[in-house]
Coordinates of C-alpha atoms and ligand atoms in Angstrom, one line a residue:
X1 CA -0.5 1.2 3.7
X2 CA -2.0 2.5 7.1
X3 CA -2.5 0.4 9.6
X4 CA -5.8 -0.5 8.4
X5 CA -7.2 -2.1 11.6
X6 CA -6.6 0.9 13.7
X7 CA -7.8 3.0 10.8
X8 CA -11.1 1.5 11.1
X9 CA -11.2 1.7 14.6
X10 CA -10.9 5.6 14.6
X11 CA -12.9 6.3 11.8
X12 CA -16.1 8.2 13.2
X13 CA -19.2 6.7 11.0
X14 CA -21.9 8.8 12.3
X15 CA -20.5 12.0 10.9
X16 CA -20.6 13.4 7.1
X17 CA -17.7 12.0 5.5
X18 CA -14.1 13.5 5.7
X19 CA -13.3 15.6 2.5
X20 CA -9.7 14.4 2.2
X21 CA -8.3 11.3 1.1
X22 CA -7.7 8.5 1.7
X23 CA -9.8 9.4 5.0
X24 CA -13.0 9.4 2.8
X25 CA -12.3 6.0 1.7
X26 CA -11.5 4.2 4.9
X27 CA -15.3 5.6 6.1
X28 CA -16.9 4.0 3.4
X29 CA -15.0 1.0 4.1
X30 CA -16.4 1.1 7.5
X31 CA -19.8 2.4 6.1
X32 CA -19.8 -1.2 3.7
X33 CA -18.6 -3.2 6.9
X34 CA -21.9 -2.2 8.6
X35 CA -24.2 -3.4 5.3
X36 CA -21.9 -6.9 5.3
X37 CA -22.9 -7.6 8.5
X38 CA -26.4 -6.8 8.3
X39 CA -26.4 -8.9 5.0
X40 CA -24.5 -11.5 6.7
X41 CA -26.9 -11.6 9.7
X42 CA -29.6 -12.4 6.8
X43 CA -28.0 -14.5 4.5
X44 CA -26.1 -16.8 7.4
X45 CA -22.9 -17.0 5.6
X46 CA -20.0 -14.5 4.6
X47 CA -20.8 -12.9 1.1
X48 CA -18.7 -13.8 -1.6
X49 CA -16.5 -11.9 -4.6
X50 CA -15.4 -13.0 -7.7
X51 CA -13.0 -10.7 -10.0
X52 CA -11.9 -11.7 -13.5
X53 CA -8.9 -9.2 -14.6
X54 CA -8.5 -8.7 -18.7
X55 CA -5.3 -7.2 -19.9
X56 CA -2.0 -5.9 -18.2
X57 CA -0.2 -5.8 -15.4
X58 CA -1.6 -2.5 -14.6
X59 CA -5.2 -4.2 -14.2
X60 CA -4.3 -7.0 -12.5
X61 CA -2.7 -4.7 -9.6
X62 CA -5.8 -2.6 -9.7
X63 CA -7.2 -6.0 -9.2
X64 CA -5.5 -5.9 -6.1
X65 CA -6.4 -3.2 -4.8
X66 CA -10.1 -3.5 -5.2
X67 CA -9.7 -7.0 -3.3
X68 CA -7.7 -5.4 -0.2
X69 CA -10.9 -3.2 0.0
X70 CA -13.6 -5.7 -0.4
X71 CA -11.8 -8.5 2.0
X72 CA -11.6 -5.4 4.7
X73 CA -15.0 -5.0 4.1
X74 CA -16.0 -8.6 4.7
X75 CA -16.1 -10.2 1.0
X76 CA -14.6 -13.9 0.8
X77 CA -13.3 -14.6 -2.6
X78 CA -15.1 -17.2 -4.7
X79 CA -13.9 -19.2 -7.5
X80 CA -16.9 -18.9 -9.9
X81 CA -19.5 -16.0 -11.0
X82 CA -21.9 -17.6 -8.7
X83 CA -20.8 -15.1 -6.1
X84 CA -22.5 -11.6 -4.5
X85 CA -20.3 -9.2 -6.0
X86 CA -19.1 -10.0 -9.2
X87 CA -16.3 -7.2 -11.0
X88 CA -15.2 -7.3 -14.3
X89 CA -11.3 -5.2 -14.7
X90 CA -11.9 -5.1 -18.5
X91 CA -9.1 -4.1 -21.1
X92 CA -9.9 -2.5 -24.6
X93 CA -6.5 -2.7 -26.1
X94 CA -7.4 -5.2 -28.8
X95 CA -11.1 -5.6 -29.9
X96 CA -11.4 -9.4 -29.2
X97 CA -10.6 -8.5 -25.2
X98 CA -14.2 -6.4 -25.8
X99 CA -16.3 -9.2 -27.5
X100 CA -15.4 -11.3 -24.4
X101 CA -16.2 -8.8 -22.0
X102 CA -19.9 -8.4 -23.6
X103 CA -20.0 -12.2 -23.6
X104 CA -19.8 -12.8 -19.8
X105 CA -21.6 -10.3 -19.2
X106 CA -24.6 -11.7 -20.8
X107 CA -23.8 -14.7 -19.0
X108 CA -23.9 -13.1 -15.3
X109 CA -27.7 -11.8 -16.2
X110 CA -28.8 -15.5 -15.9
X111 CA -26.8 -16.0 -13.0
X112 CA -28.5 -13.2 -11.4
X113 CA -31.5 -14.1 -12.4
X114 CA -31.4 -16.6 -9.3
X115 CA -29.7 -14.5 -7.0
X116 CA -31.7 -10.5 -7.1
X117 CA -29.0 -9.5 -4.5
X118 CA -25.9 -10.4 -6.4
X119 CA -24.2 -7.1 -7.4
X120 CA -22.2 -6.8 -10.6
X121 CA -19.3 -3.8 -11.4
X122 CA -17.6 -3.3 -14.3
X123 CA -14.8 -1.1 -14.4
X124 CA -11.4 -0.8 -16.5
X125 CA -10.1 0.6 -19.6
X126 CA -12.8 -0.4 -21.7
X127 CA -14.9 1.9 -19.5
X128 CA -13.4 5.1 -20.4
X129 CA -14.8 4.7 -23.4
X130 CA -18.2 6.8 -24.2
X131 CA -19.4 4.1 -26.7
X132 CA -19.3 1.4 -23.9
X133 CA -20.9 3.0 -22.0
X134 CA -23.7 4.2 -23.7
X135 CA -24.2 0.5 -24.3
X136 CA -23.8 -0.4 -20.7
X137 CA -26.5 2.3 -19.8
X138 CA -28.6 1.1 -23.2
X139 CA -28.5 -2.8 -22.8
X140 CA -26.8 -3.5 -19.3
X141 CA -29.1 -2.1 -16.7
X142 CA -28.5 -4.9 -15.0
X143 CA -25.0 -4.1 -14.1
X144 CA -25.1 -2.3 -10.8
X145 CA -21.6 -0.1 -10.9
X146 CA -19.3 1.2 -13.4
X147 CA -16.2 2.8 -12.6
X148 CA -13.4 4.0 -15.0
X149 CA -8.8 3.2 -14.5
X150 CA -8.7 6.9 -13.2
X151 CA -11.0 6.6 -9.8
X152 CA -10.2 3.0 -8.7
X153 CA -9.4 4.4 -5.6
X154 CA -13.1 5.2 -4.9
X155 CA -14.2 1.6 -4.8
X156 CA -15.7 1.5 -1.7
X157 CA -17.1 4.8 -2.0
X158 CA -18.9 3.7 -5.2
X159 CA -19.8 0.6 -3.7
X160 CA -21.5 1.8 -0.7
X161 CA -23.7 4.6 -3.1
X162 CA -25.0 1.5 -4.5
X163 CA -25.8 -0.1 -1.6
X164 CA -27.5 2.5 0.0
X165 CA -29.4 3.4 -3.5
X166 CA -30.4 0.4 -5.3
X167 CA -29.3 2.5 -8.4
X168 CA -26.8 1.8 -11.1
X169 CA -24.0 3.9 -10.3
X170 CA -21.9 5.4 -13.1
X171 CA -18.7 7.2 -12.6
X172 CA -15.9 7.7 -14.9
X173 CA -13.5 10.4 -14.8
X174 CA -12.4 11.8 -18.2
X175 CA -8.4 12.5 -17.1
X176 CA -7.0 13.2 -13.5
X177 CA -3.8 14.4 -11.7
X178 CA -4.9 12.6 -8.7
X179 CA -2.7 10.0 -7.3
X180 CA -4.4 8.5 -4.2
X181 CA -1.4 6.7 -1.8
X182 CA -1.8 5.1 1.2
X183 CA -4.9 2.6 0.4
X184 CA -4.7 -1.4 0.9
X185 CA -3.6 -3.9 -1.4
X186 CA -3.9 -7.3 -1.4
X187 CA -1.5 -9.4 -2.8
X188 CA -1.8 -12.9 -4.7
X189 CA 1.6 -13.8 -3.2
X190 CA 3.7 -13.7 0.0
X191 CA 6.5 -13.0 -1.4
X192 CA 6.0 -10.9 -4.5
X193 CA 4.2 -7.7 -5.4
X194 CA 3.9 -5.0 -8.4
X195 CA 4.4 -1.5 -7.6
X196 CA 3.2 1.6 -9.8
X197 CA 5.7 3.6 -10.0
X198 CA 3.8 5.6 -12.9
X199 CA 0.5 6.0 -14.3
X200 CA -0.6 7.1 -17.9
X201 CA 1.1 7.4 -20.9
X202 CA 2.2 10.0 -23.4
X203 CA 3.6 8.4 -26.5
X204 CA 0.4 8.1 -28.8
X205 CA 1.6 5.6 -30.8
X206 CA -0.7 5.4 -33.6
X207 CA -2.2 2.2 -33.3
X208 CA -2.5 2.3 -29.5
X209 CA -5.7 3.1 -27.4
X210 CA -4.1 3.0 -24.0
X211 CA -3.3 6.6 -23.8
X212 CA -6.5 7.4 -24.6
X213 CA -8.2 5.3 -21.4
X214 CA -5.1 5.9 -19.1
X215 CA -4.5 9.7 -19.5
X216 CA -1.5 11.7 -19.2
X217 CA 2.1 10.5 -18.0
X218 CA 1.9 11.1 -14.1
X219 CA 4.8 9.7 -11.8
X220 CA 4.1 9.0 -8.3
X221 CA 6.9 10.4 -5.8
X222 CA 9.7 8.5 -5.3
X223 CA 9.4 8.6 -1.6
X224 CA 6.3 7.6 -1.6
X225 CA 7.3 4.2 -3.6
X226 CA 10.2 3.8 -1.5
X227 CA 8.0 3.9 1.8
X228 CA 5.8 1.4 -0.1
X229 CA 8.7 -0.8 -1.1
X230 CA 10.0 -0.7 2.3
X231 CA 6.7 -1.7 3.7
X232 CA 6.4 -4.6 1.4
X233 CA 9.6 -5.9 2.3
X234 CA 8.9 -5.4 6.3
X235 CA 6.0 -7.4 5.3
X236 CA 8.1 -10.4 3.4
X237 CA 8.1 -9.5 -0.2
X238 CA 11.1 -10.2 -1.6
X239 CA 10.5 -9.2 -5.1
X240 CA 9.3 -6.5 -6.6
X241 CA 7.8 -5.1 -10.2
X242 CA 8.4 -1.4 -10.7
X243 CA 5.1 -0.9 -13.2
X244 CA 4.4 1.6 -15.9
X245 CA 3.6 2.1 -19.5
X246 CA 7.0 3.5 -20.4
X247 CA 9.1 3.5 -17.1
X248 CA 11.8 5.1 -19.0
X249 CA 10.4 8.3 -19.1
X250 CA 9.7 7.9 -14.9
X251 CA 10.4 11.5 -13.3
X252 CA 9.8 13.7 -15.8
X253 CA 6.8 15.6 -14.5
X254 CA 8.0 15.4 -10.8
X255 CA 8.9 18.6 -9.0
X256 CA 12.7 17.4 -8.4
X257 CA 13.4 15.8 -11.4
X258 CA 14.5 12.2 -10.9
X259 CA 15.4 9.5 -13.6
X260 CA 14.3 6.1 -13.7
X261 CA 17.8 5.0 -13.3
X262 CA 17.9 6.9 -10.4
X263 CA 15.0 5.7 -9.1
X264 CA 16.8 1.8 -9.5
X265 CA 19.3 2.9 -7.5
X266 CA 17.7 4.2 -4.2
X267 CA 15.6 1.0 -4.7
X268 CA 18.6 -1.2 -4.7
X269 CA 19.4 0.2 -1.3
X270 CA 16.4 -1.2 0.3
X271 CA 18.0 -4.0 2.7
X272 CA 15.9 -7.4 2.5
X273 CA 14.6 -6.7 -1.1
X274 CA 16.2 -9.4 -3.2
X275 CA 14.8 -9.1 -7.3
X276 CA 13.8 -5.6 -8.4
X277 CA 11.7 -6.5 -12.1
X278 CA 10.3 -3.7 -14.4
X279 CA 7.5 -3.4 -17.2
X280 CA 7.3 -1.8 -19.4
X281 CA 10.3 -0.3 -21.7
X282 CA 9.9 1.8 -24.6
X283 CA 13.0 1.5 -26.5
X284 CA 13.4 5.2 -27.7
X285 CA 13.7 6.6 -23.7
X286 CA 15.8 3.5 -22.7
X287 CA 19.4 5.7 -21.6
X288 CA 22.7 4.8 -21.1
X289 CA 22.4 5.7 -17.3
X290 CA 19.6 2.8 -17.4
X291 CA 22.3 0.2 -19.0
X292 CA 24.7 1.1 -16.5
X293 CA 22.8 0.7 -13.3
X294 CA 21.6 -2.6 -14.3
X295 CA 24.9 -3.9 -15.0
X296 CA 26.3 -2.8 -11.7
X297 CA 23.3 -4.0 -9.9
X298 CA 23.1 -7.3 -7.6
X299 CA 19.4 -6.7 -7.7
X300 CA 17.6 -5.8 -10.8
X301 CA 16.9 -9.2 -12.7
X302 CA 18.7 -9.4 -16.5
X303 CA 15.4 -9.5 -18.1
X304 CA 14.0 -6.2 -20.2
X305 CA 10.6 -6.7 -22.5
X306 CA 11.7 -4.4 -24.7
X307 CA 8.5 -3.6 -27.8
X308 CA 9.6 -3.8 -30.9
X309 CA 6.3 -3.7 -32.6
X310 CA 7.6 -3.6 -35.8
X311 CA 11.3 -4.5 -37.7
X312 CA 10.6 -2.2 -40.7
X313 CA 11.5 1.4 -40.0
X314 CA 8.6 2.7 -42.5
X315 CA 6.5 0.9 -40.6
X316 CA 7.8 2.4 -37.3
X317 CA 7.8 5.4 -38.2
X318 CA 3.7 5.0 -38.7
X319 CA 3.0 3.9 -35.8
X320 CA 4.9 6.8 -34.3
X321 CA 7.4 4.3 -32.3
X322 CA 10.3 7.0 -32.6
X323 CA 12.6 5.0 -33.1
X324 CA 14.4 2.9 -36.5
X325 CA 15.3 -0.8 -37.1
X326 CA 18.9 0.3 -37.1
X327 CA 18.3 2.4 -33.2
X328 CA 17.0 -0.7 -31.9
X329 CA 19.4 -2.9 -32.9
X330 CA 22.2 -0.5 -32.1
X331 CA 20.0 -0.4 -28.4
X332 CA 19.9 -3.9 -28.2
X333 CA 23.7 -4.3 -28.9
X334 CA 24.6 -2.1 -26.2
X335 CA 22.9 -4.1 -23.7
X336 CA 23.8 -6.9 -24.5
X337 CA 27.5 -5.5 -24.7
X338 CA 26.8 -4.4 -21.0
X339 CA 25.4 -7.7 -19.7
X340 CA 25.8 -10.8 -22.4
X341 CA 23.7 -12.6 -20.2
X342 CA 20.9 -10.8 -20.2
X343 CA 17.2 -11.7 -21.6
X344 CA 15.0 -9.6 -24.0
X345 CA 11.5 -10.2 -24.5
X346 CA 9.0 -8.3 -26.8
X347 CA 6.1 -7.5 -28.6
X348 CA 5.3 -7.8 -31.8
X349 CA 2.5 -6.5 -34.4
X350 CA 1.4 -7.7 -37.9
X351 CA -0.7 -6.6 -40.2
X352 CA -0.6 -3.0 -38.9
X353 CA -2.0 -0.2 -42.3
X354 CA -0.2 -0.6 -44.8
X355 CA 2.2 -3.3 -44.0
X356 CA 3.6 -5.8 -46.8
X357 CA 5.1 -8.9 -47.0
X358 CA 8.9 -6.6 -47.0
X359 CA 8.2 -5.3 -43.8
X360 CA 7.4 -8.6 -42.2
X361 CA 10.5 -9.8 -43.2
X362 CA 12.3 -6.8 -41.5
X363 CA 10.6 -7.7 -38.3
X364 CA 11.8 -11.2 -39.1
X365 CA 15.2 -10.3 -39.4
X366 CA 15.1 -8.3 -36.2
X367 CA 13.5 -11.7 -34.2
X368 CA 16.7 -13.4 -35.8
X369 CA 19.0 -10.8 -34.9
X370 CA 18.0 -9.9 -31.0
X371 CA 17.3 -13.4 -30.1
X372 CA 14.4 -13.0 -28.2
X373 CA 13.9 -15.5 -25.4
X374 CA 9.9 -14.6 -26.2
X375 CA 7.6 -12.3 -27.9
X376 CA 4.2 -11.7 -27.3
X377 CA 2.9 -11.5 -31.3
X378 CA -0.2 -9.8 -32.3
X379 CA -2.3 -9.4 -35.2
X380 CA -3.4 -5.7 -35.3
X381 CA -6.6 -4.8 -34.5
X382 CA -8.7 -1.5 -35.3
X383 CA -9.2 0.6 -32.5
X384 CA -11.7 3.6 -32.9
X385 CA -10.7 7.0 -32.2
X386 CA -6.4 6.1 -32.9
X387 CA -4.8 7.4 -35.9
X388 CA -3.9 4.2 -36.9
X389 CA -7.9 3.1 -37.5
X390 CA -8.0 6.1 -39.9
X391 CA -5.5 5.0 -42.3
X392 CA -6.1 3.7 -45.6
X393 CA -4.8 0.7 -46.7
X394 CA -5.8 -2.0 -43.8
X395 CA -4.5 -5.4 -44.4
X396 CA -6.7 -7.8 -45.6
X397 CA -7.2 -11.1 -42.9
X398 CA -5.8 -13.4 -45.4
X399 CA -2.5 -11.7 -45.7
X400 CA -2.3 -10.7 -41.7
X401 CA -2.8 -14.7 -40.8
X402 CA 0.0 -15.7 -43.5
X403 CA 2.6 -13.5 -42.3
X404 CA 1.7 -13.5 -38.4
X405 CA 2.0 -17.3 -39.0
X406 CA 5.2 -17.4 -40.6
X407 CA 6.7 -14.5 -37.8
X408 CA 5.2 -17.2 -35.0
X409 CA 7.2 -20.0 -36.4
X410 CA 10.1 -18.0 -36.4
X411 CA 9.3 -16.2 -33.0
X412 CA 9.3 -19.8 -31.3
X413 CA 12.4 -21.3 -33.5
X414 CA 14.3 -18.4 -31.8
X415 CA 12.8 -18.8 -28.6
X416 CA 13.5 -21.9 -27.9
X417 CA 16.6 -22.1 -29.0
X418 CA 17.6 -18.6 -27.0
X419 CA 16.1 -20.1 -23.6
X420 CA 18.0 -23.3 -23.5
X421 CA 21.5 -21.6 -23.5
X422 CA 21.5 -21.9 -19.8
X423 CA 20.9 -26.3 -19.8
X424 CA 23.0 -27.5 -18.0
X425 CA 23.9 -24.6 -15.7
X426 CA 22.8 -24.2 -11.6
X427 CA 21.2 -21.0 -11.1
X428 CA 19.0 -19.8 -8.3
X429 CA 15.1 -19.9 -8.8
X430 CA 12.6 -18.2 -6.8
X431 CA 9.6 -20.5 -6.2
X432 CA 6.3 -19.4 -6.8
X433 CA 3.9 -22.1 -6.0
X434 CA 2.9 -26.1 -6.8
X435 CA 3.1 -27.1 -10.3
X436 CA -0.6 -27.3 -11.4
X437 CA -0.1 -30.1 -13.5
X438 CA 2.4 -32.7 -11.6
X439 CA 2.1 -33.8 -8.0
X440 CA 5.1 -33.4 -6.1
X441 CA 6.8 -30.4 -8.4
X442 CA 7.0 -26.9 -8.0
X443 CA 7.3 -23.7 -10.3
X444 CA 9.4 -20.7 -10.3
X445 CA 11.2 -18.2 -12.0
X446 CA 15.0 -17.0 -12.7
X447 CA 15.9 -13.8 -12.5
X448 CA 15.3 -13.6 -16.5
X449 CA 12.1 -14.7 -16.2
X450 CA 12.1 -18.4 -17.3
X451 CA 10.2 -20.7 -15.6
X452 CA 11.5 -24.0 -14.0
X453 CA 9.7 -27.2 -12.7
X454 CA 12.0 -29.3 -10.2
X455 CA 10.6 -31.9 -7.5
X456 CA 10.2 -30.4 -3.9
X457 CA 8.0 -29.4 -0.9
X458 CA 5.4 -26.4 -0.5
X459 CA 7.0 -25.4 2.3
X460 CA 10.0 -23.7 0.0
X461 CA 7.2 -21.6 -2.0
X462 CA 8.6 -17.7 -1.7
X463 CA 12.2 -19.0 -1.3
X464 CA 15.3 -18.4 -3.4
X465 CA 16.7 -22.2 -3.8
X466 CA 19.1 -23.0 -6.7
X467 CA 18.2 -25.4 -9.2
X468 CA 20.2 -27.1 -12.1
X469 CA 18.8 -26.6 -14.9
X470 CA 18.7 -30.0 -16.4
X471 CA 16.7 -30.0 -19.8
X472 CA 14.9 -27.1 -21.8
X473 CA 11.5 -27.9 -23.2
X474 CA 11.0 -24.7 -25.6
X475 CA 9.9 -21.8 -23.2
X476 CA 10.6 -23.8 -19.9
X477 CA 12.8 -25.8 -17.8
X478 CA 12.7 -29.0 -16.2
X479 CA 15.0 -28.6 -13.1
X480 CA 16.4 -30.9 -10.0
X481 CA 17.5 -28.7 -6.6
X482 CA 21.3 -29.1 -5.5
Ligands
SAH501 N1 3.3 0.5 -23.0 C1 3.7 -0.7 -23.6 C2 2.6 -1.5 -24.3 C3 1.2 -1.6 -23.7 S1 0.0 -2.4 -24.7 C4 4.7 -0.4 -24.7 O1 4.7 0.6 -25.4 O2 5.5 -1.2 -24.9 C5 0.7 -4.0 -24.9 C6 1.0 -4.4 -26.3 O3 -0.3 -4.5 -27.0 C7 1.8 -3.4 -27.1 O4 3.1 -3.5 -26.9 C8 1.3 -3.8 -28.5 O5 2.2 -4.8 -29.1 C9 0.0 -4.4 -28.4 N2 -1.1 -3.5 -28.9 C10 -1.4 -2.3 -28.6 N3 -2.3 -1.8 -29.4 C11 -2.6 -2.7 -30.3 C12 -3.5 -2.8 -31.4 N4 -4.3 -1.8 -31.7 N5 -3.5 -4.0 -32.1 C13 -2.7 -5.0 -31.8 N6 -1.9 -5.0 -30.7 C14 -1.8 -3.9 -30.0
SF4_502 FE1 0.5 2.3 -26.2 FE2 2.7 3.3 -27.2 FE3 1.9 4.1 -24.8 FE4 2.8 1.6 -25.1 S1 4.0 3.5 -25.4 S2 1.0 2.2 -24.0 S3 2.1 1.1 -27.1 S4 0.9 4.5 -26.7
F3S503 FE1 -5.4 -3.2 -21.6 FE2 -5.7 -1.1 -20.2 FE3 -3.5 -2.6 -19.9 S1 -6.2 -1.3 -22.3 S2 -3.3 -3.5 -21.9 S3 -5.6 -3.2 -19.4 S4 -3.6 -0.3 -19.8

């Protein structure tokens, strides 16, 4: 990130704007500052924002972003809709995550029904999607801007079109090979950040609509994320989580070919950086080199989410995974082999075309065999314009609730029993905040991921303290400090 104070400072705002970025963007940022004030001025108070993020980790660090610009341009967060700039990060992955989107929306029309300044955006996966936004320019005129995953980076450009205007602004860029660095971020926490270390993703699996919204595999440099890394750490993050669709197949359209693995290893040398975490895996790019520098590391946490999707290796095969029951569990074997201590996490769909009763069972026996300390367990849902929606033979409801019911109760059998092999044991916990729920208790994570409640003092929130790990209550831990 720039120095963003100074960048304002010599930002000349009576010119045209600068072609390059992200010089273009900081103007606009300092072309919004001027409107806040004047609005501020008027309405006697800092104007509000409120974001609500759908979907990934991807989105909620775009989140991120777009809050780093709107606090620089003035913008106090709010905790409700009942704010002046209202955003919506929407994802499309699953058609229920749609239905809500529509929902709210129709709820922000009343609010701004009492408040004509209030601005609404929409942006997100869902918006790189034609038939969304024919509806948005068909039924939503009240929504002021709509912006797609690929120009994020041209927030407060967009932004400031609207404010000049009064128009609804719509941009969304079909595909790009753009990769805007240097902007602000914001981060929820001190202490913890994501960092994209790709965008995109090339795998078409049949079923899936993200490559569709995100475009093509494109990997950022790696000195570029190792600046950014440093500067995060300077700044007193102290964990970090390397994002991507597939970060396996990191480097493979850079100019000096690098490998994920690779990657780990120049991060690992960054002094002060104490958890390096990654998302996602795609089992059939996961290498040996991968395996090796994560056993030999002090840094990378023993924790891979590793999507299975499906146990049967017919199944697998139609939804274009690439890989077989038997791969995976060979996979799985061989990290565990490398690192017995290790946790692996998934994801899990039922009721994908053609599925039956057989194949659930093969997932089944997979759940049994990895041991999964969790699994995120989906029904399948239709999405227009994937292979997958084409196919014959869709799954009735009835028979999708029956076996995603009977894979849950096994998922959480396995679960718990997987996460409370560590009772008993002292092990060091990074605290992340106050426990919502109890007075007095905090929450944090180990390095695998599992959170732990234990009694102490805010003042230890973003340190590494260790905690024994006294009883196990299914996905969690109730802890006491040593
Ligand atoms: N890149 C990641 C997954 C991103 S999407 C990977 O390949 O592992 C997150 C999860 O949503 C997927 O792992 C899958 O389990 C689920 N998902 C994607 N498309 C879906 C669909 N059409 N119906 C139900 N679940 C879906
Ligand atoms: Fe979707 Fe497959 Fe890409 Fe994951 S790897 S984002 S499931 S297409
Ligand atoms: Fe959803 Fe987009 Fe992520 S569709 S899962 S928010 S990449």
């Amino acid at each position: 990130m720039y120095d963003d104070i100074d960048i304002l400072k010599n930002i000349e705002l009576n010119c045209e704007p600068p072609a390059e970025e992200p010089a273009r963007q900081y103007y606009f940022i300092g072309k919004c500052v001027e409107y806040v004030n004047e609005l501020r001025g008027r309405i006697g108070r800092k104007p509000s924002f409120f974001i609500q993020t759908f979907g990934c980790q991807m989105n909620f660090h775009d989140s991120e972003k777009i809050i780093a610009i709107l606090e620089q341009i003035g913008f106090v967060e709010a905790d409700s809709e009942k704010a002046d700039f209202v955003l919506y990060n929407t994802c499309t992955v699953r058609e229920n995550a749609n239905e809500r989107v529509y929902g709210r929306l129709g709820q922000l029309k009343r609010i701004k029904k009492n408040n004509p300044e209030m601005i609404i955006g929409i942006c997100g996966c869902m918006m790189q999607e034609e038939h969304v936004i024919e509806k948005i320019r068909r039924s939503y005129r009240f929504v002021d801007i709509v912006f797609g995953t690929h120009n994020i980076f041209k927030f407060a450009e967009l932004l400031y079109a609207r404010l000049k205007s009064g128009e609804q602004i719509i941009d969304i860029w079909k595909e790009s090979d753009l990769i805007v660095e240097e902007l602000p971020v914001d981060r929820k926490y001190d202490f913890k950040c994501g960092v994209n270390i790709m965008y995109g993703c090339n795998n078409f699996c049949s079923y899936c609509i993200v490559p569709y919204v995100r475009g093509r595999e494109r990997s950022r440099k790696p000195d570029d994320i190792i600046r950014e890394i440093k500067r995060l750490v300077d700044d007193g993050v102290i964990e970090i989580m390397l994002l991507g669709q597939n970060v396996n197949s990191y480097g493979k359209n850079l100019d000096k070919a690098l490998t994920f693995a690779g990657l780990l290893k120049e991060i690992e040398k960054i002094d002060g950086l104490k958890r390096i975490r990654f998302m996602t895996s795609h089992p059939k790019d996961l290498s040996d080199e991968l395996i090796e520098v994560m056993a030999a590391s002090k840094k990378i946490c023993r924790h891979i989410h590793l999507p299975l999707q499906s146990g049967s290796s017919r199944i697998l095969k139609s939804m274009n995974r690439r890989y077989t029951k038997e791969q995976y569990l060979e996979l799985v074997y061989k990290i565990k082999k490398a690192m017995p201590d290790i946790s692996i996490t998934t994801d899990l769909i039922v009721g994908f075309p053609g599925e039956t009763d057989e194949d659930v069972d093969e997932t089944i026996d997979v759940v049994k065999k990895v041991g999964y300390d969790s699994a995120f367990t989906f029904q399948y849902s239709k999405r227009t314009g994937t292979p997958a929606a084409k196919m014959e033979n869709q799954v009735p409801q009835e028979t999708v609730t029956r076996n995603f019911d009977r894979l849950l109760k096994t998922v959480q059998e396995v679960a718990a029993e997987r996460t409370a092999r560590f009772e008993g044991e002292t092990m060091p916990v990074l605290v992340e905040d106050v426990d919502s729920h109890e007075e007095g208790m905090l929450t944090g994570r180990l390095g695998n991921n599992t959170v732990v409640h234990f009694e102490g003092g805010r003042d230890l929130i973003g340190s590494i303290v260790d905690v024994k790990l006294d009883e196990c209550r299914g996905f969690y831990y109730i802890g006491s400090m040593v």
